[in-house]
Coordinates of C-alpha atoms and ligand atoms in Angstrom, one line a residue:
M1 CA -7.0 26.4 -18.0
K2 CA -7.4 24.5 -15.0
N3 CA -4.0 22.4 -13.6
F4 CA -4.6 19.1 -12.6
Y5 CA -3.4 20.1 -9.5
S6 CA -6.2 22.0 -8.2
N7 CA -7.2 19.1 -6.0
I8 CA -3.9 19.2 -3.4
F9 CA -3.9 20.8 -0.4
P10 CA -1.2 21.4 1.7
Y11 CA -1.6 20.2 5.5
N12 CA -2.8 23.0 8.4
K13 CA -5.4 23.1 10.9
K14 CA -8.2 24.4 8.4
M15 CA -7.5 21.6 6.4
L16 CA -7.7 19.4 9.2
D17 CA -11.4 20.3 10.0
K18 CA -12.1 20.3 6.5
T19 CA -10.8 16.9 6.0
I20 CA -12.6 15.3 8.9
L21 CA -15.9 17.0 7.4
N22 CA -15.3 15.7 4.2
L23 CA -14.8 12.1 5.5
K24 CA -18.0 12.3 7.9
K25 CA -20.1 13.3 5.4
G26 CA -19.1 10.2 3.1
N27 CA -16.8 12.1 0.8
I28 CA -13.6 10.4 0.0
V29 CA -10.3 11.6 0.7
G30 CA -6.5 11.5 -0.5
L31 CA -4.1 11.2 2.3
P32 CA -0.4 10.6 3.1
T33 CA 0.8 7.0 5.0
E34 CA 4.5 6.4 5.7
T35 CA 4.1 3.3 2.9
V36 CA 2.6 5.0 0.1
Y37 CA -0.6 6.8 -0.3
G38 CA -4.3 6.0 0.4
L39 CA -7.9 6.5 -0.9
A40 CA -9.9 7.4 2.0
G41 CA -13.7 6.7 3.0
N42 CA -15.9 6.2 6.1
A43 CA -15.7 2.5 6.4
Y44 CA -19.0 2.5 8.0
L45 CA -20.9 4.4 5.1
K46 CA -21.9 3.2 1.9
K47 CA -21.4 5.9 -0.3
P48 CA -18.0 6.4 0.0
I49 CA -17.1 2.6 -0.2
K50 CA -19.2 2.3 -3.4
K51 CA -17.1 5.8 -4.5
I52 CA -13.7 4.2 -3.7
Y53 CA -14.3 1.0 -5.6
K54 CA -15.7 2.5 -8.6
I55 CA -12.8 5.6 -9.4
K56 CA -9.8 2.8 -8.6
K57 CA -11.7 0.5 -11.0
R58 CA -11.1 -1.8 -8.5
P59 CA -12.6 -5.5 -8.7
N60 CA -15.6 -6.1 -5.9
L61 CA -13.6 -9.4 -5.1
N62 CA -10.4 -7.5 -3.5
P63 CA -11.0 -6.1 0.0
L64 CA -9.8 -2.9 1.3
I65 CA -7.6 -2.2 4.6
V66 CA -9.2 -0.6 7.8
H67 CA -7.2 1.9 9.3
Y68 CA -7.3 2.7 12.7
Y69 CA -5.7 5.9 15.7
N70 CA -5.3 2.3 18.1
Y71 CA -6.7 -0.9 19.0
K72 CA -8.9 0.6 21.0
K73 CA -10.7 1.9 18.2
A74 CA -10.9 -1.5 16.8
E75 CA -12.2 -3.6 19.4
N76 CA -15.9 -3.5 17.9
D77 CA -15.0 -4.6 14.8
V78 CA -13.0 -7.5 14.8
I79 CA -11.9 -9.9 17.7
F80 CA -8.0 -9.8 19.1
N81 CA -6.1 -12.7 19.6
K82 CA -2.7 -13.2 21.6
D83 CA -0.6 -13.3 18.5
F84 CA -2.3 -9.7 17.6
F85 CA -1.3 -8.3 20.8
K86 CA 2.4 -9.4 20.8
L87 CA 2.9 -8.0 17.2
Y88 CA 1.1 -4.4 17.9
K89 CA 3.1 -4.0 21.1
K90 CA 6.1 -3.8 19.0
L91 CA 5.6 -2.9 15.5
C92 CA 2.3 -0.3 15.8
P93 CA 2.1 2.0 14.8
G94 CA 3.6 1.0 11.6
P95 CA 3.8 -0.6 8.5
I96 CA 1.9 -3.7 8.9
T97 CA -1.6 -4.9 8.0
F98 CA -3.3 -8.2 10.5
I99 CA -6.3 -10.1 8.9
L100 CA -8.4 -10.6 11.8
K101 CA -11.9 -12.5 12.0
K102 CA -14.5 -9.9 12.1
R103 CA -17.2 -9.2 15.0
G104 CA -20.8 -10.2 14.0
N105 CA -22.3 -6.9 15.2
S106 CA -19.2 -4.6 13.4
K107 CA -20.6 -1.4 11.7
I108 CA -18.0 -2.2 8.9
Q109 CA -19.8 -2.1 5.2
P110 CA -19.5 -5.7 4.2
K111 CA -18.4 -4.8 0.9
V112 CA -15.1 -3.3 2.2
S113 CA -14.3 -6.7 2.8
A114 CA -15.6 -8.3 0.0
N115 CA -17.9 -9.6 1.9
L116 CA -15.4 -11.8 3.6
N117 CA -15.8 -12.7 7.6
S118 CA -12.2 -11.1 8.3
I119 CA -11.0 -7.6 7.7
G120 CA -7.6 -6.4 7.3
I121 CA -6.8 -3.7 9.9
R122 CA -3.6 -1.2 10.3
F123 CA -2.7 1.4 12.4
P124 CA -0.4 4.2 10.2
K125 CA 2.4 5.7 11.5
H126 CA 2.1 9.2 9.0
P127 CA 1.5 12.3 11.6
V128 CA -1.3 14.0 9.4
T129 CA -3.2 10.5 8.9
R130 CA -2.9 9.6 12.6
T131 CA -4.1 13.2 13.9
I132 CA -7.2 12.6 11.5
L133 CA -7.5 9.1 13.0
K134 CA -7.5 10.2 16.5
K135 CA -10.1 12.8 16.0
I136 CA -12.8 11.0 14.4
N137 CA -15.1 8.2 15.5
F138 CA -15.0 5.9 12.5
P139 CA -12.3 4.2 10.8
L140 CA -11.1 4.7 7.2
A141 CA -11.4 2.2 4.7
M142 CA -8.0 3.2 2.7
P143 CA -6.8 1.4 -0.6
S144 CA -3.7 2.9 -2.0
A145 CA -4.6 6.1 -4.0
N146 CA -4.2 4.3 -7.8
I147 CA -6.2 3.3 -10.5
S148 CA -6.3 -0.8 -9.6
S149 CA -3.2 -2.8 -11.0
N150 CA -1.4 0.6 -11.3
L151 CA 2.0 1.5 -9.7
S152 CA 1.2 3.1 -6.0
P153 CA 1.5 6.4 -5.3
V154 CA 3.9 7.8 -2.8
N155 CA 3.7 11.6 -3.2
A156 CA 0.6 13.8 -3.4
L157 CA 1.6 14.5 -7.1
D158 CA 1.1 11.2 -8.2
V159 CA -2.4 10.8 -6.7
S160 CA -3.4 13.6 -8.8
D161 CA -2.2 12.2 -12.0
E162 CA -3.7 9.0 -11.4
F163 CA -7.2 10.3 -10.8
K164 CA -7.0 14.2 -12.0
N165 CA -10.4 15.8 -11.0
S166 CA -12.3 13.0 -10.1
L167 CA -10.8 13.0 -6.3
K168 CA -11.6 17.0 -5.0
L169 CA -9.2 16.6 -1.9
I170 CA -5.8 15.1 -1.5
V171 CA -3.5 16.2 1.8
D172 CA -0.3 16.8 0.9
G173 CA 2.0 15.2 3.5
G174 CA 5.6 14.8 1.5
N175 CA 6.8 12.0 0.2
S176 CA 5.7 8.3 1.6
K177 CA 9.1 7.6 3.6
I178 CA 8.8 3.3 3.1
G179 CA 7.7 3.8 -0.3
L180 CA 6.0 0.1 -0.6
E181 CA 2.6 -1.1 0.6
S182 CA 2.8 -2.5 4.4
T183 CA 3.1 -6.2 5.5
V184 CA 0.2 -8.3 5.1
L185 CA -0.1 -10.7 8.0
D186 CA -3.3 -12.8 8.2
L187 CA -3.9 -14.2 11.6
T188 CA -7.2 -15.8 11.4
G189 CA -5.5 -19.1 11.2
K190 CA -1.9 -20.3 11.4
P191 CA 0.2 -16.7 10.6
T192 CA 0.8 -16.5 7.1
I193 CA 2.3 -13.3 5.2
L194 CA -0.1 -12.6 2.3
R195 CA 2.0 -9.5 1.0
P196 CA 5.5 -9.2 2.2
G197 CA 6.7 -5.6 3.3
L198 CA 9.2 -3.4 5.3
V199 CA 8.3 -5.6 8.6
E200 CA 10.1 -9.2 8.1
L201 CA 9.1 -12.8 8.0
K202 CA 11.9 -12.8 10.6
T203 CA 11.1 -9.9 12.8
I204 CA 7.3 -11.2 13.1
R205 CA 8.9 -14.8 13.5
K206 CA 11.0 -13.3 16.9
I207 CA 8.1 -11.4 18.4
L208 CA 5.8 -15.1 18.1
K209 CA 8.5 -17.4 18.7
K210 CA 7.0 -19.5 16.4
K211 CA 6.7 -20.6 12.7
I212 CA 5.5 -18.3 10.3
Y213 CA 4.0 -19.4 7.0
K214 CA 3.7 -17.7 3.7
V215 CA 1.3 -17.6 0.7
N216 CA 3.9 -19.6 -2.1
K217 CA 3.8 -19.1 -5.7
K218 CA 1.9 -22.1 -5.9
S219 CA -0.7 -22.1 -3.1
K220 CA -4.3 -21.1 -4.0
I221 CA -5.1 -17.4 -4.1
K222 CA -6.2 -16.4 -0.7
S223 CA -6.6 -12.8 -0.7
P224 CA -7.5 -11.6 -4.2
G225 CA -5.1 -8.5 -4.2
M226 CA -2.2 -11.3 -4.6
L227 CA -3.4 -11.5 -8.1
K228 CA -0.1 -12.0 -10.6
S229 CA -0.5 -8.7 -12.1
H230 CA -0.2 -6.1 -10.0
Y231 CA 1.9 -2.8 -9.3
S232 CA 2.6 -2.3 -13.0
P233 CA 3.6 0.7 -14.7
G234 CA 2.1 -0.2 -17.9
I235 CA 4.8 -0.9 -19.8
P236 CA 6.4 -4.5 -20.2
M237 CA 8.9 -5.5 -18.0
Y238 CA 11.3 -8.2 -17.8
F239 CA 12.4 -9.3 -14.5
D240 CA 15.8 -10.9 -13.8
T241 CA 16.2 -11.7 -17.5
N242 CA 18.9 -10.6 -20.2
R243 CA 16.7 -9.4 -22.8
I244 CA 18.3 -5.7 -22.8
D245 CA 18.3 -3.9 -26.1
K246 CA 19.1 -0.6 -26.8
N247 CA 15.8 0.9 -26.7
C248 CA 14.7 -0.1 -23.2
A249 CA 15.1 1.3 -19.9
I250 CA 17.1 -0.4 -17.3
L251 CA 16.1 -0.5 -13.5
T252 CA 19.0 -1.4 -11.6
F253 CA 20.8 -1.2 -8.2
G254 CA 24.1 -0.7 -6.6
K255 CA 27.1 -1.0 -9.1
K256 CA 25.4 -3.1 -12.0
Y257 CA 25.3 -1.2 -15.0
N258 CA 26.2 1.9 -13.4
G259 CA 26.6 4.6 -16.3
I260 CA 25.0 2.8 -19.1
K261 CA 22.6 4.6 -21.0
H262 CA 19.0 4.5 -19.9
S263 CA 19.7 3.1 -16.3
F264 CA 17.9 4.2 -13.5
N265 CA 19.6 3.4 -10.4
L266 CA 17.4 2.6 -7.5
S267 CA 20.4 3.3 -4.9
K268 CA 23.7 3.7 -6.2
N269 CA 25.0 2.4 -2.6
S270 CA 23.0 -0.9 -2.6
N271 CA 20.8 0.4 -0.1
L272 CA 17.9 -1.8 0.1
K273 CA 15.5 1.1 2.1
E274 CA 16.8 4.0 0.0
A275 CA 15.8 1.5 -3.3
A276 CA 12.4 0.8 -1.9
S277 CA 11.4 4.5 -1.3
N278 CA 12.9 5.0 -5.0
L279 CA 11.0 2.3 -6.7
Y280 CA 7.5 3.3 -7.5
R281 CA 9.0 6.9 -8.3
T282 CA 11.6 5.7 -10.4
L283 CA 8.9 3.2 -12.7
R284 CA 6.3 6.1 -13.0
K285 CA 9.2 8.2 -13.9
I286 CA 10.1 5.7 -16.6
K287 CA 6.8 5.4 -18.0
K288 CA 6.6 9.3 -18.3
K289 CA 9.8 9.2 -20.7
K290 CA 7.7 6.9 -22.4
F291 CA 10.1 3.9 -23.2
K292 CA 8.6 0.8 -24.8
K293 CA 10.8 -1.9 -22.2
I294 CA 11.9 -2.3 -18.4
F295 CA 15.0 -4.3 -18.0
V296 CA 14.8 -4.9 -14.1
V297 CA 17.8 -6.3 -12.1
K298 CA 17.1 -8.2 -9.3
V299 CA 18.2 -7.0 -5.9
P300 CA 19.3 -9.1 -3.0
N301 CA 16.7 -11.0 -1.7
K302 CA 16.8 -9.9 1.9
G303 CA 15.1 -7.2 4.5
I304 CA 12.9 -4.8 2.3
G305 CA 14.4 -6.2 -1.0
I306 CA 11.9 -9.1 -0.3
A307 CA 9.4 -7.2 -0.7
I308 CA 10.8 -5.3 -3.7
N309 CA 11.5 -8.4 -5.7
D310 CA 8.1 -9.6 -4.8
R311 CA 6.6 -6.6 -6.5
L312 CA 8.9 -6.6 -9.4
E313 CA 7.9 -9.8 -10.2
R314 CA 4.3 -9.5 -10.2
A315 CA 4.4 -6.6 -12.4
S316 CA 6.7 -8.4 -14.9
K317 CA 6.1 -10.5 -17.6
K318 CA 6.9 -14.0 -17.5
Ligands
TXA401 O1 0.8 0.3 3.2 C1 -0.8 0.1 2.9 O2 -1.2 -0.8 3.0 C2 -1.6 1.1 1.5 C3 -1.7 2.2 2.7 C4 -2.6 3.2 2.0 O3 -2.1 2.1 4.2 N1 -2.9 -0.1 1.6 C5 -2.7 -0.6 0.6 O4 -4.2 -1.0 0.2 O5 -1.9 -1.4 0.0 P1 -4.3 -2.2 -0.9 O6 -6.1 -1.9 -1.1 O7 -4.0 -1.9 -1.9 O8 -3.8 -3.1 -0.4 C6 -4.4 -4.2 0.2 C7 -4.4 -5.5 0.4 C8 -4.9 -6.4 -1.0 O9 -3.8 -7.2 -1.5 C9 -5.9 -7.0 -0.4 O10 -6.5 -8.3 -1.0 C10 -5.4 -7.6 1.1 O11 -4.7 -6.2 1.6 N2 -6.6 -7.5 1.9 C11 -7.6 -6.9 2.8 N3 -8.4 -7.2 3.8 C12 -8.0 -8.7 3.3 C13 -8.7 -9.5 3.8 N4 -9.9 -9.2 4.9 N5 -8.2 -10.9 3.7 C14 -7.5 -10.8 2.9 N6 -6.6 -9.8 2.6 C15 -7.0 -9.1 2.8
MG402 MG1 -2.9 -1.1 -3.9

């Protein structure tokens, strides 16, 4: 019997060459980043971009993030501004995506940014993907490596579970340290956070020394990826309510519900970073145990807790 994990490969020099060759040829590859695993394809070619949308079952109107080694490699594709450079200097490589205006003569496939005149760019920190990005002369379009609206993968096995053998090559780079997707910051107008992440509004404000906006729940959907039902384990989740019953799993944090049956603690020490890195892994575990409902305890709404609550809220039923 063919095992599901025959598509996972350890990282070494031979793998590096094989991965680069595949990307050059227009194949898609699962790659590690410090936030979550991504599904990577050459952003200048039609074939891999079409394939990414297809195997993710991603709506065509939801743009992909383009990944580079450094800003120099992005200068033919986007128009930089002062705010970008200030943030780049302090935060990159790292878990932040910048939405910038696209250059008219950029070779990025229009479908990558869903025909918008902007592009989301990111400079990931994970050493494996950074080494690959340094060696290639094209950028990588790389959404999270999950079927649309499912949980994002935080290790190579998660990616293999999502796509089974329809994905031939996944490079194993260990667990994603952060465990939550990057902060998405729109710099095409007033700086606006479209998706919260480890890089906080406060940090961005301190660097730019100006007001930073965020899309609130009522504002018009600026980015289709901000659709409500997202990051879902596929089981009804109830966020910050009192509907606990004896058959549901409880996703908890700190001392609350400690030791209670079916409780899954994101961090017994109330450490928000630890909770973030455990979030998707724990939700996958609960899903595999076939619980019918998940009751979710809200984590403190500060630091990366804001991003954790954002993902939990999106995944939850109203
Ligand atoms: O941490 C991450 O960002 C991971 C790793 C793999 O880099 N990638 C990731 O990609 O989370 P994805 O496709 O799952 O989420 C990208 C988000 C979507 O919500 C999308 O709508 C938004 O970024 N986005 C991308 N390009 C955009 C654009 N031009 N304008 C507005 N939003 C954009
Ligand atoms: Mg995603």
